Amino acid sequence: MMGKAGLLLLMLWGCTVCGSQTSMQKSPQGTLDFGFVPSGVYETHAYFEPGPIGILFHMVHAFLHVVQPNPFPHDLVTKLAQQKLREVKQEYKKAIYYEIGFIVCASLGVLFVLFMPLVGLCFCMCRCCDNCGGEMHQRQKKNADCRRGCFVTLLFVTSLIISAGVLCAYSANQNLSTQLKGVRKLVNSNFRDLKTFVNDTPAQIDYLANQYNTAKYKVISDLDNIGPLLGSRICAQLGKEIIPALDGALSLAGAMRETKEALENMSVSREVLQEATNSLQVNLINEQVRLSNTLNDPACSAPGVSSTCSDIRRTLSQLSINANYSALPNVDTELANVKNVLKTDLSNIVQKGYSTFNDTPDLIKNQTKNIVADIKSILDDIGSNITSFSKQIPLQDTLANFTLYLSQSQSYVEDYYPVIDQYDFYRWMGCIIVCCMVVLIIAFNFLGLLCGTCGYDKHASPTTRGCISNTGGNLLMAGVGFSFLFSWVLMLIVMIAFVVGGNVEKLVCEPFESRALFKVLDTPYLINPYWKNFLPGFLYQNPEIDLTFEKLYSNCKENKGIYTALQLDNIFNISEYLNTSMYTKDVVDVFEFVNVNLSDMVLLDAKAKQNLLNFTNTGIVSINYDAYLAEINKGVTKVDLLSFANNLEAQADKLPKGALENALKGHASSIRFIHGQQVVPLEQAMSTLNQSIRFLQRTTSDLPNKVNNVISAIDAAQNLITNNASLIITLETKKYMEVMIGYFKQYLNWVKNSMMMEVAACKPVANIVDTVEIVTCSFVVDSLNTFWFGLGCCTVFLIPSIIISVKLAKFFRRMDSEDVYDDIETIPMKTMEIGNNGYHNERLHGIPNPVMTSIPSYDTMTRFPRASAPPRQAEWGD
């Protein structure tokens, strides 16, 4: 019943979420965060740590491994489970081989049970006949003390071993009672976990359904931003041609303005250079005249001076300008043409083209308003369908029934707790009684050792031993008697517990730990001869499904979802039920009607294009830039004025001190002044003119082709917008739609993974199995095995305890007679007061001695046929 109810519950879970899953694909736009599926905390920790008694458990396991080292008989157990008794009988040798250890030990136990009472009976009869240590006579031997000490030690050690065994058995008994008291808490926690397992499932399913809103709101957010999102995609594709074309046009617009500035600089620089060179020429000529007059001074005719003056006179022709800027053509006409072209603000026109192109997202948003509204309506319908579908299934009623069933089952189990406690008390009392049997024997042994050892007097003869010593011997013999009475009962208990507990450990507990037991349960056609696999055959009526007990246990042990553990995909294939197209078909249909019209977008009008062509016709291409550069490269003067002035000073220094030297140095200073005031500004103007000319050369280089290329690029971009933009819009709209669908795929995939791994995580199922294993094996079987192990140790060591106790009792008990010898050479014969028959006079103790009346007093060898040679008097104290 429970299995069928569980199956129905699982089927309903599968149905509830069949509207919200598919295969996982990462969204191109990003990964959605659906949070964590709410899950309850399971209380049960199906793990048992035995504590200190675990050492005894390991000892028992090691002993069982020695007794039974063979591997688990999978084939035999399988055939036995399939009730193939005939095949099992045919393979009886394998069964005997597997159980040989148990058979041998059980056989020894049976022999012990059968022979121990017989041996005890024979022993009693033998002692009644004054044999087997029953005769109250002790021979005197030289090593008597050594033997007594050895027997005391051996019996003490044996008793300690028996005590350890009974403590082991008592500990196992107490451990079982203690652990069984904790079973109630363990079972109740399992029931609470099952209730948590059932109660959390609806909340988990509701959470899965509600998380549709996460995907929905993300889609709505993208729809509200369809302009920036879809528009940016379209702009990115169109911009590959449009942006470079507009950039080229804007670059030419900037070149026009810079060309105007360069022409203005060129015109101004030409006029400045013309005026400056004329002024410089006048100053240089004047300085040349003055210097020539100085050189014509009579002082230059003096010997040693005339040669220097001649050298200076020969360089006067170098004081002259080198460049002639008055011959350069003016550029006023070209400048006027460029200014006329610039009356049309091409930059503003290009910026309008940019602005029109950048307004594409707003254009798309305005043209897709109706489509966005339709898609939002579809999203609401999908959400309503998912919610209504989950509400249509009577999940709450089923879960309520299952919860009621769990409560009834828990009450049913709790009703047995008093019965379990009662029977456990009976078991505990029985085990205590059994342990008390052994404790009684141990008590007799230790009391006998204590009394015998403490009351023993080595100077006393066997017939004069004290009461305490005699009591010790009697206690030892009492222990022997109880040993014979109890030992066969103890061995019977040990044998039964050994056979049962040992085989359960080897055939159930160890195979469960190694998973071999699951392999037996998963054997094809084991439980039902018509079903290959029982579990799917029972649950789904399809025994061919590869669902085994081991897989179910392993998946639940890993806390996977019940959908994965029971392979519900064989009944409800989520991938089929959650086909993305089922939810996105309407969305795809709506997106097919997206039609964005960009035909009204104009990048550059005809006026702007004509303006570009007019720029090529301004005449700047035909300006003779080489003539300008040739004059600029000539330099301002024929000679560097600073070098000339320095050389002049050097020549003056060669002349004698006087007016001529000072005059020449004055002319050198004038030349430097002219250089600083006129040549340096001229060089700066020439540099400015050179930069303008270089710029104009670069700008006008292949200018018609540049303009034509820009116009061609603009035309191509405009043609793309007019004729081919619809194809680009369609492709980008499809990609944008895939982003929307990607959100659905993420949601559906998340639901599927959550169903497989998180929803209805079946850890409680594995915990129940583990709890049964813990209670059966760790609590009961291990304690049972430890009990018989300790009790068996006690029983086995009762045999040496019996033998040693019988031997040792002779040294403690008061004898009726003893060996007494006369040394003929040194000691006279004893009188009748001592006893003519060689014994102490037993009449003094009220005991008749028939030997006294039948044997002559002088024939000692005849009277004492069992006596050894008489010891000397000095050896009697030994």
PDB file of C-alpha atoms in Angstrom, residues 52 68 227 252 337 367-368 484 494 540 674-675:
ATOM      1  CA  PRO A  52      34.674   1.899  23.397  1.00  0.00           C
ATOM      2  CA  GLN A  68      34.260 -17.848   7.918  1.00  0.00           C
ATOM      3  CA  GLY A 227      15.067  50.184 -28.684  1.00  0.00           C
ATOM      4  CA  LEU A 252      36.508  66.350 -45.457  1.00  0.00           C
ATOM      5  CA  ASN A 337      36.655  80.008 -53.590  1.00  0.00           C
ATOM      6  CA  GLN A 367       7.564  50.992 -34.679  1.00  0.00           C
ATOM      7  CA  THR A 368       7.398  47.881 -32.378  1.00  0.00           C
ATOM      8  CA  PHE A 484      29.319 -29.059  35.567  1.00  0.00           C
ATOM      9  CA  VAL A 494      26.525 -19.845  22.990  1.00  0.00           C
ATOM     10  CA  TYR A 540       5.579   0.914 -13.532  1.00  0.00           C
ATOM     11  CA  ILE A 674      69.874  93.192 -37.859  1.00  0.00           C
ATOM     12  CA  HIS A 675      69.836  89.397 -37.486  1.00  0.00           C
TER      13      HIS A 675
END
